[in-house]
XYZ file of C-alpha atoms in Angstrom:
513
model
C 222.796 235.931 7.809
C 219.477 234.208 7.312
C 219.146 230.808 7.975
C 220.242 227.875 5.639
C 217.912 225.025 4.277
C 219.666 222.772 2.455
C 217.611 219.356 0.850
C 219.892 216.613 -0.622
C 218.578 214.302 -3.434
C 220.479 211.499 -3.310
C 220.279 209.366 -6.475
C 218.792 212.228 -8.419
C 219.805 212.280 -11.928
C 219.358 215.991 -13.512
C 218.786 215.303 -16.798
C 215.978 213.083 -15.843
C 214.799 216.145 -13.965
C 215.136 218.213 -16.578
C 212.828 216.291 -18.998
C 210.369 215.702 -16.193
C 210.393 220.094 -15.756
C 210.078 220.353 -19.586
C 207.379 218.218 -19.988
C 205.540 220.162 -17.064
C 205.922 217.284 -14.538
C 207.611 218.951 -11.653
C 206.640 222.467 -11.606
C 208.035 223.321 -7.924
C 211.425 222.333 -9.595
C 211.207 224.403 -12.462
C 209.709 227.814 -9.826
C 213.155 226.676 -8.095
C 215.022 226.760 -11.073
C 214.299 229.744 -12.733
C 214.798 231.644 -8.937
C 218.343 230.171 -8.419
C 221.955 230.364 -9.276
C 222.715 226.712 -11.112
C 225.593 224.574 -11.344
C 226.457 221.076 -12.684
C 228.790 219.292 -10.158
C 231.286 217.049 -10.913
C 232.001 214.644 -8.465
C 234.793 212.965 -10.556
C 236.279 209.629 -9.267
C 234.720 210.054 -5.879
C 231.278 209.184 -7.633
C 232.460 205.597 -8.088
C 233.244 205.103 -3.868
C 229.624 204.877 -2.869
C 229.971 207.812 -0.523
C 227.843 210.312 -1.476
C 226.425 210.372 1.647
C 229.731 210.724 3.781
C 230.639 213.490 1.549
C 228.153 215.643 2.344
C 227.874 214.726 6.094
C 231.956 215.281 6.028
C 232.376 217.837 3.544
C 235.705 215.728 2.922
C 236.548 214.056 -0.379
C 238.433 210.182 -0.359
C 242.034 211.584 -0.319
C 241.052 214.072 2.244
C 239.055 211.523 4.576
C 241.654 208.500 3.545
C 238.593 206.612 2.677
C 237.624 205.427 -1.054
C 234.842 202.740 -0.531
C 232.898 201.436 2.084
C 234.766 197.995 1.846
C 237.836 197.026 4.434
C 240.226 194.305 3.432
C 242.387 193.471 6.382
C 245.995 192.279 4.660
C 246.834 190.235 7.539
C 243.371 187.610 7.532
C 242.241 188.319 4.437
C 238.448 189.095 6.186
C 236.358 191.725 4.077
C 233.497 193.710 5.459
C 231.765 196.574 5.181
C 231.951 199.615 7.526
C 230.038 202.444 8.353
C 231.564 206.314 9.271
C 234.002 207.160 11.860
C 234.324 210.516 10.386
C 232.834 213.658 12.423
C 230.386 215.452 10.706
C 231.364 219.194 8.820
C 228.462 220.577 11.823
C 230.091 219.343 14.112
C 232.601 222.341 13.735
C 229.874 225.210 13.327
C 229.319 227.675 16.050
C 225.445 227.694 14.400
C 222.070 225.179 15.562
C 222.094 222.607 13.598
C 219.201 220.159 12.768
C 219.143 216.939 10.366
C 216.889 214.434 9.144
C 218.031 211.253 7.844
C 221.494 212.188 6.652
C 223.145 209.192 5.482
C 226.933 208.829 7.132
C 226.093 211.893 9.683
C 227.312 210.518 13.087
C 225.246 212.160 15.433
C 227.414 210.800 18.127
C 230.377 212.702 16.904
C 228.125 215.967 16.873
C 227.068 216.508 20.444
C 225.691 220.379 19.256
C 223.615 219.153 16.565
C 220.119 218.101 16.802
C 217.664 216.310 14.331
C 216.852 212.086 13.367
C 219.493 210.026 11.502
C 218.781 205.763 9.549
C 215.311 206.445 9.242
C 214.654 205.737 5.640
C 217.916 206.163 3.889
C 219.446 204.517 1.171
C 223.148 202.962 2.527
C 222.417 205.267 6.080
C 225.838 204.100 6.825
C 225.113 204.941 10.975
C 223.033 203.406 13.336
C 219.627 204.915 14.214
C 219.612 207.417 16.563
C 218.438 211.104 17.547
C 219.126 214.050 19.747
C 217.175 214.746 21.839
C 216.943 211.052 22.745
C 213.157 211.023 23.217
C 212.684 212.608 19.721
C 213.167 208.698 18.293
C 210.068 207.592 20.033
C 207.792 210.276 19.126
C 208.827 210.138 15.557
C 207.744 207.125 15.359
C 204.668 207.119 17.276
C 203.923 210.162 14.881
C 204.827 209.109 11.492
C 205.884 205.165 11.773
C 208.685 203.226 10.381
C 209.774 203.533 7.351
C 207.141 202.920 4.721
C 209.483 201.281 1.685
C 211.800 199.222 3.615
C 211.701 196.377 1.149
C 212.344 198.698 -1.573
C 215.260 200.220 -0.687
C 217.739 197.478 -2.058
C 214.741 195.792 -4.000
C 214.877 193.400 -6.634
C 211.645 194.295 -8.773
C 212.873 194.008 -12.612
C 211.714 190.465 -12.930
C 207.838 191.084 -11.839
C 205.779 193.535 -12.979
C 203.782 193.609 -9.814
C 206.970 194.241 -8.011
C 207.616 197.093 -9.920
C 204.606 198.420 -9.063
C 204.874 198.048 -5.571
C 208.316 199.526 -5.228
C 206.923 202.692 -7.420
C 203.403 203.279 -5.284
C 206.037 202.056 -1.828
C 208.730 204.680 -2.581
C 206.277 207.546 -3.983
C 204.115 207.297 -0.395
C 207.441 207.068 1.185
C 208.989 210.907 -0.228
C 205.464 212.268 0.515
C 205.909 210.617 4.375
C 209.198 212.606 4.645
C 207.851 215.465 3.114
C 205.172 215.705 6.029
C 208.163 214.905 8.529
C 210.809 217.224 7.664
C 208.130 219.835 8.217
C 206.882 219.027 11.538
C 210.611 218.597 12.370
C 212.125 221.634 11.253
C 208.382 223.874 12.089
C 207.410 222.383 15.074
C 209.635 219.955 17.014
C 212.860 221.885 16.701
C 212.231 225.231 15.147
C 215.146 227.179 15.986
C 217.828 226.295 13.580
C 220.377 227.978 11.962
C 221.071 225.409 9.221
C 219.127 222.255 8.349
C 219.946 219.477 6.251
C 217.243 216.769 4.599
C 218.120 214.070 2.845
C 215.701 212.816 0.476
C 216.770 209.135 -0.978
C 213.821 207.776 -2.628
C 215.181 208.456 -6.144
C 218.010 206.560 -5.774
C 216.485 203.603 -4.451
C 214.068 204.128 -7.814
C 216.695 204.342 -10.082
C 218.238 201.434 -9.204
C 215.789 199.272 -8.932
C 213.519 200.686 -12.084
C 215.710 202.538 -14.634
C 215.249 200.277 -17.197
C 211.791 201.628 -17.320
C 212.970 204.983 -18.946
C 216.125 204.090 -20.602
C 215.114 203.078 -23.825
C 218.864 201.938 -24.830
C 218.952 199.233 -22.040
C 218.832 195.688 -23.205
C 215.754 194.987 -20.744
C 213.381 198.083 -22.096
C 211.325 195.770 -23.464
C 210.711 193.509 -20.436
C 207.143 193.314 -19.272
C 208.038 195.258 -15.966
C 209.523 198.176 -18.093
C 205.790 200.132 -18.675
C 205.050 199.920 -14.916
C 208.739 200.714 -13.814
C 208.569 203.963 -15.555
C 205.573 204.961 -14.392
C 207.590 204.604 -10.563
C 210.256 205.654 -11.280
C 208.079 209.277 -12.525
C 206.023 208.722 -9.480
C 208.086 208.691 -6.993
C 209.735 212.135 -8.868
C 206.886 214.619 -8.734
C 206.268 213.194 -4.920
C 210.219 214.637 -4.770
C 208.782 217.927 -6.661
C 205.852 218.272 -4.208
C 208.379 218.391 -1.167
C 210.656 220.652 -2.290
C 207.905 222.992 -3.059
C 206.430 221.993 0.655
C 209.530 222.511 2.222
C 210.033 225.832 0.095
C 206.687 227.553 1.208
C 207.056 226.185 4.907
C 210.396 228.353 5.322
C 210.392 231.012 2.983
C 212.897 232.690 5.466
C 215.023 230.195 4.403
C 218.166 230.421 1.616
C 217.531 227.458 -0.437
C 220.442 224.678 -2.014
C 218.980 221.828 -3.491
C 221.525 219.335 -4.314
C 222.408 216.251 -5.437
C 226.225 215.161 -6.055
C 226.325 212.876 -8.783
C 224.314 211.752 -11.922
C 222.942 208.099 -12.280
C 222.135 206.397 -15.123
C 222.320 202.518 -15.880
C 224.102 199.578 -14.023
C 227.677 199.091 -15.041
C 229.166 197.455 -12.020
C 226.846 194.734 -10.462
C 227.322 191.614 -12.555
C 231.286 192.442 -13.952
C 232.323 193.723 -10.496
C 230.031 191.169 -7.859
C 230.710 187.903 -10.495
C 232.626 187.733 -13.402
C 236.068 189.833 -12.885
C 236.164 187.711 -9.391
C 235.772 184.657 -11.561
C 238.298 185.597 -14.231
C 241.295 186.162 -11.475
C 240.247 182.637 -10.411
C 241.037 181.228 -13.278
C 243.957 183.316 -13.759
C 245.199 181.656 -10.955
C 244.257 178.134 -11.388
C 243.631 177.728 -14.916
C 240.168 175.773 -14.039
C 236.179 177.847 -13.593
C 234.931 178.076 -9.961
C 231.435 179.450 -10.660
C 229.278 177.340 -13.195
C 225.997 179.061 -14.172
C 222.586 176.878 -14.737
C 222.507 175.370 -18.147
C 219.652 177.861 -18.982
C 221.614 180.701 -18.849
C 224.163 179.690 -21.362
C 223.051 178.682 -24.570
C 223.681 182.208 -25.977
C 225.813 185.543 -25.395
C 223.122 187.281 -27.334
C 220.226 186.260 -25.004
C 219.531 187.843 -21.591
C 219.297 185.774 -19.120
C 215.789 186.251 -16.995
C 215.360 185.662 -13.399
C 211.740 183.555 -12.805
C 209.251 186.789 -11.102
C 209.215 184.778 -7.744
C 213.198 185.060 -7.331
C 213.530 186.604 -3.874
C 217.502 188.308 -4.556
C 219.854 187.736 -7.149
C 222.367 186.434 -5.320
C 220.273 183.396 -4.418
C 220.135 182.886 -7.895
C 223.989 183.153 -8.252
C 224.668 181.106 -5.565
C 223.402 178.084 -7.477
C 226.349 177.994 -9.580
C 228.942 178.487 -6.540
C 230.066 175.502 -4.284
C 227.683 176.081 -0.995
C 230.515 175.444 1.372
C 232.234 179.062 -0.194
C 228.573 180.842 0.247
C 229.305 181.370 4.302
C 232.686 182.765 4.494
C 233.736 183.407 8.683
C 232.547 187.067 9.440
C 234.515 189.864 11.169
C 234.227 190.463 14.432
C 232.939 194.241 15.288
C 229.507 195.588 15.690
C 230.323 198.400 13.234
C 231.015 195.645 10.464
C 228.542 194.125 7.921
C 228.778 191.471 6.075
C 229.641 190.948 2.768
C 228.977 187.008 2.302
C 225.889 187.854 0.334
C 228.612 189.312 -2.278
C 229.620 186.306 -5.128
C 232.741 187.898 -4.980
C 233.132 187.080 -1.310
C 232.834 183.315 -2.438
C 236.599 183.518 -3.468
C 238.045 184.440 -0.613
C 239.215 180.899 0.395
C 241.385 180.968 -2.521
C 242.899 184.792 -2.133
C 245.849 183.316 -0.219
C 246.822 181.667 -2.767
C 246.286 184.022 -5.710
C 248.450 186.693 -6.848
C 245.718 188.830 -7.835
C 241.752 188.810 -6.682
C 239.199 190.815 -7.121
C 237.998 192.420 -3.421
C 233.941 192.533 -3.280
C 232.558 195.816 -4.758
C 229.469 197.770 -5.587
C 230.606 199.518 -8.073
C 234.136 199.272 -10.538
C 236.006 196.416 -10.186
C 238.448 196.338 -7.455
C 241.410 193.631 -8.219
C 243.754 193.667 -4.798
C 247.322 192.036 -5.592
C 248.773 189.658 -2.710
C 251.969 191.437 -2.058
C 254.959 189.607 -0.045
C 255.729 192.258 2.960
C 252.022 193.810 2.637
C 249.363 190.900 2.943
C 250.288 188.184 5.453
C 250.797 185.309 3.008
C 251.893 187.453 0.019
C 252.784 185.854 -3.351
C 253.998 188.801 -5.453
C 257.594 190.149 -4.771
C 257.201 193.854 -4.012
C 260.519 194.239 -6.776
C 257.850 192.744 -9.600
C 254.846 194.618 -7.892
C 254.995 196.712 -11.202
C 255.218 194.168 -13.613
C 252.718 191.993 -11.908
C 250.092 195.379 -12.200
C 251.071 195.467 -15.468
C 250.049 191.959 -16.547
C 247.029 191.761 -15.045
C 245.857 194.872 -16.781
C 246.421 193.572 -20.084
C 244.820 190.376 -18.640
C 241.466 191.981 -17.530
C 241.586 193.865 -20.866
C 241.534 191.257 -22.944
C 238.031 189.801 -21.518
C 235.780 190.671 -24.429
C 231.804 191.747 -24.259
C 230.208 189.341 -26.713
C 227.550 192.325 -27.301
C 229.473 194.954 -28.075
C 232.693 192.347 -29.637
C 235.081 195.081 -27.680
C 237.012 195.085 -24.738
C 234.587 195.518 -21.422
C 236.772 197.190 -20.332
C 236.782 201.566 -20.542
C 239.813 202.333 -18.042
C 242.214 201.208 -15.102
C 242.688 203.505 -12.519
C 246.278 202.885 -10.027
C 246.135 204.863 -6.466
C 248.433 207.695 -5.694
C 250.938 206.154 -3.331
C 254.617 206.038 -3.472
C 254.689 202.851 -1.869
C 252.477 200.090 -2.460
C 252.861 198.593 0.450
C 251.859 201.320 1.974
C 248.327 200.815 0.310
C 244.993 202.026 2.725
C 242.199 199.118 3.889
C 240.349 200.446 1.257
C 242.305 200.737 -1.908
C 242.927 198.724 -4.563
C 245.485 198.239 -6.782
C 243.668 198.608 -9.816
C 240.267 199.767 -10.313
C 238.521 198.628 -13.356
C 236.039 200.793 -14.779
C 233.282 198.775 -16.962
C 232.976 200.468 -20.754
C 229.153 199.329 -20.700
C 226.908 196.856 -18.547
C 228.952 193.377 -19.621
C 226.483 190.071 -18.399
C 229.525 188.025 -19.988
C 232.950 187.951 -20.775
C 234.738 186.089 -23.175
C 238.585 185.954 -22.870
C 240.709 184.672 -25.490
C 243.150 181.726 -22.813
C 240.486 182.055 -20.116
C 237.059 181.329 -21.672
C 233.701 182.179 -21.333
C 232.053 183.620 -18.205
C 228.265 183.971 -18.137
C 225.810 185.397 -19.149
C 224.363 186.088 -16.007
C 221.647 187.578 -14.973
C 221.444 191.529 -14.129
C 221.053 192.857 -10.673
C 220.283 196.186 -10.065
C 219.041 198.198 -13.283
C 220.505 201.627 -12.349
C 223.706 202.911 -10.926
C 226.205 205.787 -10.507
C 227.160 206.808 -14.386
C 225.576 210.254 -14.639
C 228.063 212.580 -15.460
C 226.798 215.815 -13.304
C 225.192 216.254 -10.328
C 223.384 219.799 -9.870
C 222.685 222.372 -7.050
C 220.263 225.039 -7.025
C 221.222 228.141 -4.549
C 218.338 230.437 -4.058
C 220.450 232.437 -1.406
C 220.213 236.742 -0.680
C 222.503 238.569 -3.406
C 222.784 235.420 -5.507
C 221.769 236.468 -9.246
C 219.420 233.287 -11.344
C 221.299 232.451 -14.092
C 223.788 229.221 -15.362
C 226.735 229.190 -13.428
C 228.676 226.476 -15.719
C 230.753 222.889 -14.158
C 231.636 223.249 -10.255
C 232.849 220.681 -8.381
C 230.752 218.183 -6.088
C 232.800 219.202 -2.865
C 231.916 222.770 -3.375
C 228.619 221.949 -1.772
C 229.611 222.179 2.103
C 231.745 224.649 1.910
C 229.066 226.575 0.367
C 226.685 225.764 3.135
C 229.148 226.653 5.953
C 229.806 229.978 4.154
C 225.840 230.593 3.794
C 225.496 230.430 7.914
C 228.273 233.185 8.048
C 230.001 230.343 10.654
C 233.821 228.985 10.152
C 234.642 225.379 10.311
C 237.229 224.235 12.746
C 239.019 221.628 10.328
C 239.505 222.197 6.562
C 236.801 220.630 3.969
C 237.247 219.767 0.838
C 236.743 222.288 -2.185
C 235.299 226.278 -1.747
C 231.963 228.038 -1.683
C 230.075 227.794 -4.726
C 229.910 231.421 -4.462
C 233.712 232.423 -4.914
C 233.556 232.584 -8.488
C 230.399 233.867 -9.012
């Protein structure tokens, strides 16, 4: 079998793509598209965990790994933190040389065969920095530097103009960086490999930070940052076009998948999710508001409320309307644990003892935990009205109105699979709230008003489709129709001609067709 080069976009969003290849913008992409076998890829509820990343360096999907988010919630002191992998990588099961460069959630220490550079520029890396050989670290850097977008990565440019600019001109120099690196990786540092894997994150760091630039439905289009945001956000896009066509023409040996798992589009989750569902199960529970926002940011539902261009994060912003002694919850103890106490939502953990419901910290849907007697230490609700407790608080949560839209915020509520609730993992919820649109307020009918508040990020995971582009030996051009996300690995493994040792999640993209 010839050997396997496989580039994943992480954040892309293919329809964006597709506009950018009809307009003429990224011509490598559309030379790649009309050579390749396509699918859309539907990474269903898995999209909303945050784990792109880990499904790709796994090859396992949540129910398979027994992991649905990146948050832990530890029933028994009520600490929250985020965690990194402990998952082995799908390579580290291949009988083939493998090499990597900046996979996010590929544990290279759980891989002893493969080879390659992990946490140097990625978006959510979810591992520690490291690289095999050892010394390869040091003369990556002394050849290429850190990182050159740092800031941007998690970057809060909407309110500036000038930021958005930087974080465009930052993020474009950064995929044209990694462009030069992945070559003298893969074509001179460690040329004998039998699969390689790149990971190219600059568009989702873009998209979140400057979608409102291109989305001409979203409420802050007309901001004075919106101009230069586009212009980034298409920047940093044809840089992603030049490197697959670099890449491309370095190994034309090489079969070809170009991936990404998941569509983005805008921001549904940061302010409902991070602020106001945490506040709403407060009052729930005590009948009284916890977080007060500034005067300024309250005179109307209809306005949107701006953040001043100088604001270094939004949740210093936030925090003005939270008692400070809540801001600095105790941390868990582990070195593979971050912090969450950034997170409004993390504010309210004083009070989850002594709430039947809360809502855990989350990036994405809202994530209400109930405190269940025989589950969390100092549980309220009696497992016996576990179901009728679920039930209320649904009808609760869907009663909280979006003053812009005068409907429910709420689209759906999602319940895990498990018999038992008590038997519920360190990363489930109970329910999972997903937001119909991008609420800044909620008005409920016993509860009151929440916000506005400010937005955060501008884009987030609410593309429907990912897409993959296989430019592989026997594989006809042509529309391939809906496959699903998880099909990628497999597809991969099956390219090298290797078997895996453990089962992954989904089958080769080219079993039915």
């Amino acid at each position: 079998m010839r050997r396997v080069l496989a580039i994943f976009l992480d954040g892309y969003e293919q329809s964006l793509g597709q506009h950018l290849m009809s307009a003429g913008a990224m011509p490598e992409m559309s030379r790649l598209a009309a050579s390749s076998a396509r699918f859309l890829l539907d990474h269903g509820a898995a999209q909303r965990t945050g784990l792109a990343g880990e499904h790709v360096a796994t090859g396992l999907s949540p129910d398979a790994a027994r992991r649905w988010s990146a948050v832990h919630f530890d029933p028994q002191s009520y600490a929250v933190w985020q965690e990194g992998t402990r998952l082995r990588p799908f390579a580290a099961g291949l009988e083939c040389r493998t090499v990597v460069f900046d996979a996010s959630y590929f544990d290279l220490t759980a891989a002893p065969g493969v080879r390659g550079l992990v946490s140097w520029g990625a978006h959510d890396p979810g591992v520690a920095q490291a690289a095999r050989p050892t010394e390869l670290l040091a003369e990556f850097n002394r050849r290429f530097g850190a990182y050159p977008a740092e800031r941007c990565i998690y970057g809060l440019a909407w309110p500036s103009a000038e930021r958005c600019t930087v974080m465009g001109a930052a993020l474009t120099r950064a995929v044209d960086v990694r462009a030069e690196a992945a070559c003298w990786l893969l074509g001179e540092r460690l040329p004998d490999w039998d699969l390689a894997l790149v990971t190219v994150s600059e568009p989702h760091s873009a998209i979140e930070g400057l979608w409102h630039g291109i989305d001409r439905t979203h409420p802050l289009h007309g901001h004075p940052s919106a101009g230069l945001a586009g212009e980034g956000i298409f920047a940093v896009h044809q840089a992603v076009d030049r490197l697959i066509g670099r890449l491309a023409r370095a190994f034309p040996d090489a079969q070809l998948l170009v991936f990404s798992l998941g569509g983005m589009g805008a921001n549904r989750s940061d302010v409902p999710s991070m602020l106001l569902l945490p506040e709403l199960m407060y009052r729930h529970a005590f009948g009284m508001p916890l977080f007060r926002q500034p005067q300024e940011w309250t005179q109307s539902a209809d306005d949107y409320p701006m953040l001043p261009p100088a604001t270094p994060s939004w949740h210093e912003a936030i925090a003005a309307g939270l008692p400070a002694t809540l801001l600095r919850p105790k941390e868990p103890n582990g070195a593979d644990r971050q912090s969450l106490s950034w997170m409004p939502a993390t504010a309210y953990r004083s009070f989850w003892r002594t709430m039947p419901a809360f809502a855990l910290p989350s990036y994405y849907d809202g994530r209400i935990r109930l405190n269940l007697a025989d589950r969390e230490s100092e549980g309220m609700v009696r497992p016996e009205d576990y179901r009728r407790t679920v039930s209320e608080i649904e009808n609760l949560i869907r009663a909280a109105i979006d003053p812009a839209t005068g409907k429910s915020a709420v689209g759906s509520v999602e319940y895990p699979e498990v018999r038992d609730p008590r038997a519920l993992a360190a990363t489930q919820a109970d329910l999972t709230v997903i937001w119909k649109g991008a609420a800044i307020c909620l008005d409920h009918p016993t509860l009151g008003r929440i916000g506005p508040v400010p937005y955060r990020r501008m884009g987030g995971h609410t593309g429907p489709y990912g897409v993959a582009y296989l430019r592989a030996e026997g594989v006809a051009a042509g529309d391939r129709g809906i496959r699903g996300a998880f099909d990628v690995v497999p597809t991969l493994v099956e390219l090298t001609g290797c078997r895996p040792n453990w089962p992954l999640s989904g089958e080769s993209l080219l079993l039915r067709g």
